[in-house]
mmCIF file of C-alpha atoms and ligand atoms in Angstrom:
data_model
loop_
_atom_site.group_PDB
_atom_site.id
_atom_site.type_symbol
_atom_site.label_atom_id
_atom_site.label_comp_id
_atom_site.label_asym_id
_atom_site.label_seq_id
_atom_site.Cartn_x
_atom_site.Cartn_y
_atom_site.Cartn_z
ATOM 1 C CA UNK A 21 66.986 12.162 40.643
ATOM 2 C CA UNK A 22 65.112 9.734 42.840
ATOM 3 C CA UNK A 23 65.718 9.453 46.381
ATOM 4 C CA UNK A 24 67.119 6.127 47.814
ATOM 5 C CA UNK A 25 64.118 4.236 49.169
ATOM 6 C CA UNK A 26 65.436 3.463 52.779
ATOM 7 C CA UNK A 27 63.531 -0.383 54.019
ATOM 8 C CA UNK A 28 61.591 -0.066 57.049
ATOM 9 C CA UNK A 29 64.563 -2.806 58.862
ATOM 10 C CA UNK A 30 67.080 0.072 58.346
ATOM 11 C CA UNK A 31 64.508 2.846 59.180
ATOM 12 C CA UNK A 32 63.801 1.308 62.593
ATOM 13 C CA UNK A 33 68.108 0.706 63.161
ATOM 14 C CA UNK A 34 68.160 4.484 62.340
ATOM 15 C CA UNK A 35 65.225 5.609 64.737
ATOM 16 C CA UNK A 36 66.890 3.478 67.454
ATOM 17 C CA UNK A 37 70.161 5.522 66.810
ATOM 18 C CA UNK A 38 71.753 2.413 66.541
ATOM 19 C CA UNK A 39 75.048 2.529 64.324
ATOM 20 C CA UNK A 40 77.487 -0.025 64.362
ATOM 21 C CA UNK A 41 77.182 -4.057 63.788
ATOM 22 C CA UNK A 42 77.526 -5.049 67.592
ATOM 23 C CA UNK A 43 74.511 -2.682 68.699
ATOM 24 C CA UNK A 44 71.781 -4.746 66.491
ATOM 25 C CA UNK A 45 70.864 -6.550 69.807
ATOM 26 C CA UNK A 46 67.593 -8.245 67.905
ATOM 27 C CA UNK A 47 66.032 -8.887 71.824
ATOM 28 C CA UNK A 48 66.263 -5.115 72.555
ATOM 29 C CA UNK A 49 65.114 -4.087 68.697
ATOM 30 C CA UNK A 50 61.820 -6.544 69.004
ATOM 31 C CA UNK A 51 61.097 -4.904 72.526
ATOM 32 C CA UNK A 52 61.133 -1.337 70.906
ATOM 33 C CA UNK A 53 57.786 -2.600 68.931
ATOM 34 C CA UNK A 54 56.359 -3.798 70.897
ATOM 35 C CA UNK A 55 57.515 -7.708 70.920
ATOM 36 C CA UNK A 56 58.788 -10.376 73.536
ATOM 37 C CA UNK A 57 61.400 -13.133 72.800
ATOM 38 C CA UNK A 58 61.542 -15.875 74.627
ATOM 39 C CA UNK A 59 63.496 -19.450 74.164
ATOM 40 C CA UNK A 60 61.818 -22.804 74.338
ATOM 41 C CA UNK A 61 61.979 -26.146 73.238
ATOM 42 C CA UNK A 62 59.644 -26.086 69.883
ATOM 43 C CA UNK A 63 58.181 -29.163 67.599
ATOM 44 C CA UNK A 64 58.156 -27.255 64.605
ATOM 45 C CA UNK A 65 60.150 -24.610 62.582
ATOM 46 C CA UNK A 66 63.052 -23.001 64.302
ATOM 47 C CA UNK A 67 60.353 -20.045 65.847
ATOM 48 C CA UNK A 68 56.770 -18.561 65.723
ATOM 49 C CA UNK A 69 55.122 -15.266 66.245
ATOM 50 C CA UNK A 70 52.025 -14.664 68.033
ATOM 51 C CA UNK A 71 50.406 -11.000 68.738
ATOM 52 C CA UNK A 72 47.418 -9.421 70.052
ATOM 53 C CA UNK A 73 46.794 -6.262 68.870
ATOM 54 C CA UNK A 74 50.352 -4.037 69.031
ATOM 55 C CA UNK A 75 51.626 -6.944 71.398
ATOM 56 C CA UNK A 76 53.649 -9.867 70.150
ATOM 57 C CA UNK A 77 55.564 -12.757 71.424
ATOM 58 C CA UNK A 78 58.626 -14.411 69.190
ATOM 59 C CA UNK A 79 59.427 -18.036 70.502
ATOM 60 C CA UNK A 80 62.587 -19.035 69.352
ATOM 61 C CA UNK A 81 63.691 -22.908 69.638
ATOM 62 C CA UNK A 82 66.544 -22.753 72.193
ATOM 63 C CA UNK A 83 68.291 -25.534 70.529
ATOM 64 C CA UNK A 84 69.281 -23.279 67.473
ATOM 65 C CA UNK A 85 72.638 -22.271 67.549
ATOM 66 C CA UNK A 86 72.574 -18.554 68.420
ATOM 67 C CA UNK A 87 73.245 -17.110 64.924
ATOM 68 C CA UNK A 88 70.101 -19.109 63.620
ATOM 69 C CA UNK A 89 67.924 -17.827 66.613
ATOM 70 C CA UNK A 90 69.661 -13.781 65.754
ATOM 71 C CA UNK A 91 68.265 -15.108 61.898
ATOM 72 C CA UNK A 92 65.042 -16.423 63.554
ATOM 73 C CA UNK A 93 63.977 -13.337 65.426
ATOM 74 C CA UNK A 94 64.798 -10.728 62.899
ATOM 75 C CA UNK A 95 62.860 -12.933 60.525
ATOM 76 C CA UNK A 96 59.598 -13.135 62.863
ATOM 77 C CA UNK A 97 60.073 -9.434 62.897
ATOM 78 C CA UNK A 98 59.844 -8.713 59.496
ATOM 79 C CA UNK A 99 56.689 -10.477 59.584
ATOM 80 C CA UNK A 100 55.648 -8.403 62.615
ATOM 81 C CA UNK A 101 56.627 -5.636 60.306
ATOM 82 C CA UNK A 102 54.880 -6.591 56.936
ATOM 83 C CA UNK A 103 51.884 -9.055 57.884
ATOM 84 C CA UNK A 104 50.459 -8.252 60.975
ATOM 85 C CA UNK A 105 46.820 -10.155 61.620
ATOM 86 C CA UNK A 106 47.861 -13.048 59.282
ATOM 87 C CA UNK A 107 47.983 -16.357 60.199
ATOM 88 C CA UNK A 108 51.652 -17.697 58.711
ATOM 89 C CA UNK A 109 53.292 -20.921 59.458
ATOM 90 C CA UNK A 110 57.314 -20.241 58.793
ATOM 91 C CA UNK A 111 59.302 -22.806 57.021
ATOM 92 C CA UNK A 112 56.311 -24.718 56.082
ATOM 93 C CA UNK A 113 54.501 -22.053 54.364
ATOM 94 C CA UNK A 114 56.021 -22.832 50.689
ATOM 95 C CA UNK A 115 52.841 -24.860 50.279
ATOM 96 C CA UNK A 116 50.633 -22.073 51.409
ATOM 97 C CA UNK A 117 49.159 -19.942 48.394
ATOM 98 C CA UNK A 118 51.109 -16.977 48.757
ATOM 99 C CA UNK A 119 53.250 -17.497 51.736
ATOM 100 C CA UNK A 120 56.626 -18.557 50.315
ATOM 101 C CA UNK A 121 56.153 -14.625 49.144
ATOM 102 C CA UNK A 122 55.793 -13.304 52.941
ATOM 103 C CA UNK A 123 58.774 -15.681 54.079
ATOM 104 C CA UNK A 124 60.924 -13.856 50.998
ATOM 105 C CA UNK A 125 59.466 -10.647 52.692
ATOM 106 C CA UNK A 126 60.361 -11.846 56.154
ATOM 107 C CA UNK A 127 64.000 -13.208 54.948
ATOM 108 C CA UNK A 128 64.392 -9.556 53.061
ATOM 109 C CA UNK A 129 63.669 -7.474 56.344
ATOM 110 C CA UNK A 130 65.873 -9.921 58.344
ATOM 111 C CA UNK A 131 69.241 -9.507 56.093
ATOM 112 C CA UNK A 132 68.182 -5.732 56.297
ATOM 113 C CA UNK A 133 68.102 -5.245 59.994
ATOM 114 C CA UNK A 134 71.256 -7.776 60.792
ATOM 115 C CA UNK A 135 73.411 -6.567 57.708
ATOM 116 C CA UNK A 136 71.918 -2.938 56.819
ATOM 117 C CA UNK A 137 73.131 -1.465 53.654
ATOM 118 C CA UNK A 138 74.589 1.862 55.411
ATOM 119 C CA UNK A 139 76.971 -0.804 57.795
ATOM 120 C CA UNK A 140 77.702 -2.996 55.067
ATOM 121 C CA UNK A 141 78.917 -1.217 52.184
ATOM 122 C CA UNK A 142 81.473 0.971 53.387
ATOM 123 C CA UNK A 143 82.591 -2.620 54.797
ATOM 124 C CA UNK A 144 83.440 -3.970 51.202
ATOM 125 C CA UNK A 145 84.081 -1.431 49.487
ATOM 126 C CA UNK A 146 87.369 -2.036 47.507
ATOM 127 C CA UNK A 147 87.150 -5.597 48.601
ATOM 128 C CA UNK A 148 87.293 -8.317 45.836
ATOM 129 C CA UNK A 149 84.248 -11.027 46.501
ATOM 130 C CA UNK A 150 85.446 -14.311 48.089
ATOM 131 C CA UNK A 151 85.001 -16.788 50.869
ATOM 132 C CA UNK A 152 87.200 -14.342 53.503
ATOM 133 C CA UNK A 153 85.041 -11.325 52.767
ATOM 134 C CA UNK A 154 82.142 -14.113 53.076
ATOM 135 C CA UNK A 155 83.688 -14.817 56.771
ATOM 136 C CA UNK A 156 84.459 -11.661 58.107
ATOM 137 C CA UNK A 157 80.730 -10.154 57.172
ATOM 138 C CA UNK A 158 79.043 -13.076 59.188
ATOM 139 C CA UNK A 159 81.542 -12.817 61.697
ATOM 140 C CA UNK A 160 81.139 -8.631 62.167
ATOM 141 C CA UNK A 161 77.283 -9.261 61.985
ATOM 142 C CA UNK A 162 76.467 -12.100 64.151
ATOM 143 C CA UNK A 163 75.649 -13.907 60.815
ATOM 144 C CA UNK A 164 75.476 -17.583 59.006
ATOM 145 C CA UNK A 165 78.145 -17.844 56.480
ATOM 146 C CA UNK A 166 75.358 -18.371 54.272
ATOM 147 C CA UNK A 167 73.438 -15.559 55.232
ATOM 148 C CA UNK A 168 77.011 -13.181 54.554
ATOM 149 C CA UNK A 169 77.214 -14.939 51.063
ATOM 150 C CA UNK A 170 73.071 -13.953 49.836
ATOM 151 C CA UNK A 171 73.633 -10.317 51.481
ATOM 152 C CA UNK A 172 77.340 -9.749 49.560
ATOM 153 C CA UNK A 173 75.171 -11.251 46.684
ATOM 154 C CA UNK A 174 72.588 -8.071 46.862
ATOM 155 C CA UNK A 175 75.533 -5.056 48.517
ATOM 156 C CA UNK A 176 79.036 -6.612 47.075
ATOM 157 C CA UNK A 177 79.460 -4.227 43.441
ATOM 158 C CA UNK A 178 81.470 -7.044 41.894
ATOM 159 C CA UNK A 179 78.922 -8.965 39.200
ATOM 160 C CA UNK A 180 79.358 -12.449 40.563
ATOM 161 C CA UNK A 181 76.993 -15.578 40.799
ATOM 162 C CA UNK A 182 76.242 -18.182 44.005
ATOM 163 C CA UNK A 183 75.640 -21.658 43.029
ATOM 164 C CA UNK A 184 74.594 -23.220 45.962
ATOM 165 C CA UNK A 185 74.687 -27.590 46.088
ATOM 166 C CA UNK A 186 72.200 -28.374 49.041
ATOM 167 C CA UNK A 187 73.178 -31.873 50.902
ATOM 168 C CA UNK A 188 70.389 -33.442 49.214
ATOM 169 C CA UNK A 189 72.107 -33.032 45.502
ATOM 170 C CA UNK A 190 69.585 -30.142 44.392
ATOM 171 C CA UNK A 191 71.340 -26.850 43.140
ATOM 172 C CA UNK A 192 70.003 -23.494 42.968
ATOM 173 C CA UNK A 193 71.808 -20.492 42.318
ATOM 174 C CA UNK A 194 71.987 -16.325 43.297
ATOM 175 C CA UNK A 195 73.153 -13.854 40.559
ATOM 176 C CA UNK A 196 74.562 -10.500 42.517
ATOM 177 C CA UNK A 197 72.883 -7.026 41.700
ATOM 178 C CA UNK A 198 75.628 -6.348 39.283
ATOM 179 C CA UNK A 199 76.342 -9.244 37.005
ATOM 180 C CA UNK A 200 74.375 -8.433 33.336
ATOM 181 C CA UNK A 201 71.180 -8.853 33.556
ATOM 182 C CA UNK A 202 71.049 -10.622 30.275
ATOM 183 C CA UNK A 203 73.240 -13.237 31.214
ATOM 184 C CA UNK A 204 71.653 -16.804 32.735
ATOM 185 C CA UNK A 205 73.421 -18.388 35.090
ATOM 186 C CA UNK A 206 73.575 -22.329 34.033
ATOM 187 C CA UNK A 207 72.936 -24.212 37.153
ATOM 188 C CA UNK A 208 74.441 -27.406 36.058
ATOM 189 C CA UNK A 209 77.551 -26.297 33.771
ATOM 190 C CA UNK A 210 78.290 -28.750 31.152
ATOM 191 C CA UNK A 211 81.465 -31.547 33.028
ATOM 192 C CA UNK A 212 80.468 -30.585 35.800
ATOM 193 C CA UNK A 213 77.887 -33.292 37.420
ATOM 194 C CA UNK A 214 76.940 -33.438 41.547
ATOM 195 C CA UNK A 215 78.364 -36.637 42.153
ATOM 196 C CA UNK A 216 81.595 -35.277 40.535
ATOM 197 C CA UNK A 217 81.278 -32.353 42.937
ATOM 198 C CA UNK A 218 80.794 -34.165 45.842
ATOM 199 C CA UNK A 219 83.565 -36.604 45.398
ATOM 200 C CA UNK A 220 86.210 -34.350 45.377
ATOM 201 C CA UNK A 221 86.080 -30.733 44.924
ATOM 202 C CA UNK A 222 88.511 -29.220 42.250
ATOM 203 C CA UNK A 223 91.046 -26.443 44.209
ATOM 204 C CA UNK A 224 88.708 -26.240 47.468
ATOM 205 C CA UNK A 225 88.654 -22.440 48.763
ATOM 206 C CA UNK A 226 91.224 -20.750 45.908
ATOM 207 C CA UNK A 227 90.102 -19.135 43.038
ATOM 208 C CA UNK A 228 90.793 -20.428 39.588
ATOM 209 C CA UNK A 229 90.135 -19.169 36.149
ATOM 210 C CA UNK A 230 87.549 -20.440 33.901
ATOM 211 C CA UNK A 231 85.402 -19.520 30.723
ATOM 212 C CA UNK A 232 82.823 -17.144 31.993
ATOM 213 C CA UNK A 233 80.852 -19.559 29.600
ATOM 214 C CA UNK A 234 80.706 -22.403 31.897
ATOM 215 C CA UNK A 235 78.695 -20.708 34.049
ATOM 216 C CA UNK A 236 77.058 -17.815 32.170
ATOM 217 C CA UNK A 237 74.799 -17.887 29.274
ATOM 218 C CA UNK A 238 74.296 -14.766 26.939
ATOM 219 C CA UNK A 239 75.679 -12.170 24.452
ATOM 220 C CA UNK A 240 79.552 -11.436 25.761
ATOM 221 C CA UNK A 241 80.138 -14.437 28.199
ATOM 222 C CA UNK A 242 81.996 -16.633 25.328
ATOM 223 C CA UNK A 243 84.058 -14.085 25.248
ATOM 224 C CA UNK A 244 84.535 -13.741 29.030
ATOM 225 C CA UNK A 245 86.344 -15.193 31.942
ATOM 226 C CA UNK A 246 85.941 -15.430 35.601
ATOM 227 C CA UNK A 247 86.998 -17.028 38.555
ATOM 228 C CA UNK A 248 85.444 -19.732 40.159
ATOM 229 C CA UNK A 249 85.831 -20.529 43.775
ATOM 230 C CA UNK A 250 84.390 -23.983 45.675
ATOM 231 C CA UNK A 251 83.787 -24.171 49.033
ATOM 232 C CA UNK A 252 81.900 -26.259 51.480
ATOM 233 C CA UNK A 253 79.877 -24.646 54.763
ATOM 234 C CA UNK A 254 79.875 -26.247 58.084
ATOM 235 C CA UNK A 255 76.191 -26.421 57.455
ATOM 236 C CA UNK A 256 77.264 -29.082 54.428
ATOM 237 C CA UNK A 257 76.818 -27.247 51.835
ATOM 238 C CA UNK A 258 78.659 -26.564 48.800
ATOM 239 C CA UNK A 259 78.959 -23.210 47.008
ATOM 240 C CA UNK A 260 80.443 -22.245 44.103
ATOM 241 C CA UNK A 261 80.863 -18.446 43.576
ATOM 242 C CA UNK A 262 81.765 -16.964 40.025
ATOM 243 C CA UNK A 263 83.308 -13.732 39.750
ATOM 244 C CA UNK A 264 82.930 -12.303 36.598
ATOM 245 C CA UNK A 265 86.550 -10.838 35.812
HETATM 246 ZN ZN1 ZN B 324 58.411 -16.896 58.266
#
């Protein structure tokens, strides 16, 4: 049997003997290696890193509400943690060669050391996926709603799917660890257009059943159903999430 790989966000929670969701104080973490936060007015990005040898100073812009800045700083960190010496830009890197990988990297070690596995999962365990589990995680954490949603979408056991309608009309979409692997998830299901969406959302916040097939593509979903739940964010956002039934 293989052991459990344990990421270094959760390794540094454990060395800091730090073991419930109101302890992950991310000032006090970045101080244990080695790093300073500070809040200022910035032009660009919501923060920036800068260190000198095993020294580092996070700058945080102090407009952010405060679960953004939590989100900011533990991000910084994991880049603190994973690409020390590099010069990285955050939030503008996509265009960089490489860098949209170190912000993944960055985003990874942040939902690690603000919702670590070893907190979270005894959390939903026996807890069907929806928008109140979605509320009470980013609550208990000190998290966005949308940051809850992407975590449940890697810890949550139920196989489910996030389709995610930014303000600007564009869709993309998170499948959770457990939904088959050799389904698709169809971004745009057929009758189901972004105008449509925005105009009036069917059954807002209460889950309704539908053809897995509308959403899923692959051997077993005609066959299928699931629930569907809509639901727009404070941030403007709509989500769909699919629970595979
Ligand atoms: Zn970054």
């Amino acid at each position: 049997m293989t052991a459990k790989v344990v990421p270094p966000a959760e390794r540094l929670l454990h060395d800091l003997g730090i073991t419930k969701p109101g302890e992950i104080d991310v000032e006090v973490i970045a101080c244990a290696v080695g790093v300073t936060v500070r809040y200022r007015r910035l032009g660009v990005g919501d923060a920036r890193i800068v260190g000198l040898g095993d020294r580092a100073i996070i700058t945080v812009d102090d407009r952010a509400s405060r679960v953004r800045q939590r989100f900011s700083v533990a991000h910084e960190l994991g880049h603190w943690h994973h690409h020390r010496g590099r010069r990285l830009i955050c939030h503008v890197a996509e265009q960089q060669d490489g860098a949209a990988g170190c912000e993944r990297e960055a985003d990874g070690y942040a939902a690690d050391l603000l919702m670590p596995r070893f907190m979270l999962e005894p959390l939903v365990a026996g807890i069907p996926m929806s928008f109140g589990l979605v509320y009470q995680v980013a609550s208990t954490f000190g998290v966005s709603a949308m940051a809850a949603a992407l975590r449940l979408a890697d810890v949550h056991p139920a196989a489910f799917a996030l389709v995610v309608e930014e303000a600007d009309g564009r869709r993309w979409f998170r499948r959770s660890a457990a939904l088959n692997h050799r389904w698709f998830v169809r971004s745009n299901p057929p009758g189901m257009s972004v105008t449509a969406d925005r105009c009036g959302l069917p059954h807002p916040n209460v889950a309704f059943a539908v053809p897995a097939q509308r959403w899923f593509l692959g051997q077993g979903a005609k066959d299928a159903q699931a629930f569907q739940t809509n639901h727009v964010m404070v941030c403007g956002r709509t989500i769909h999430v699919i629970v595979v039934a």
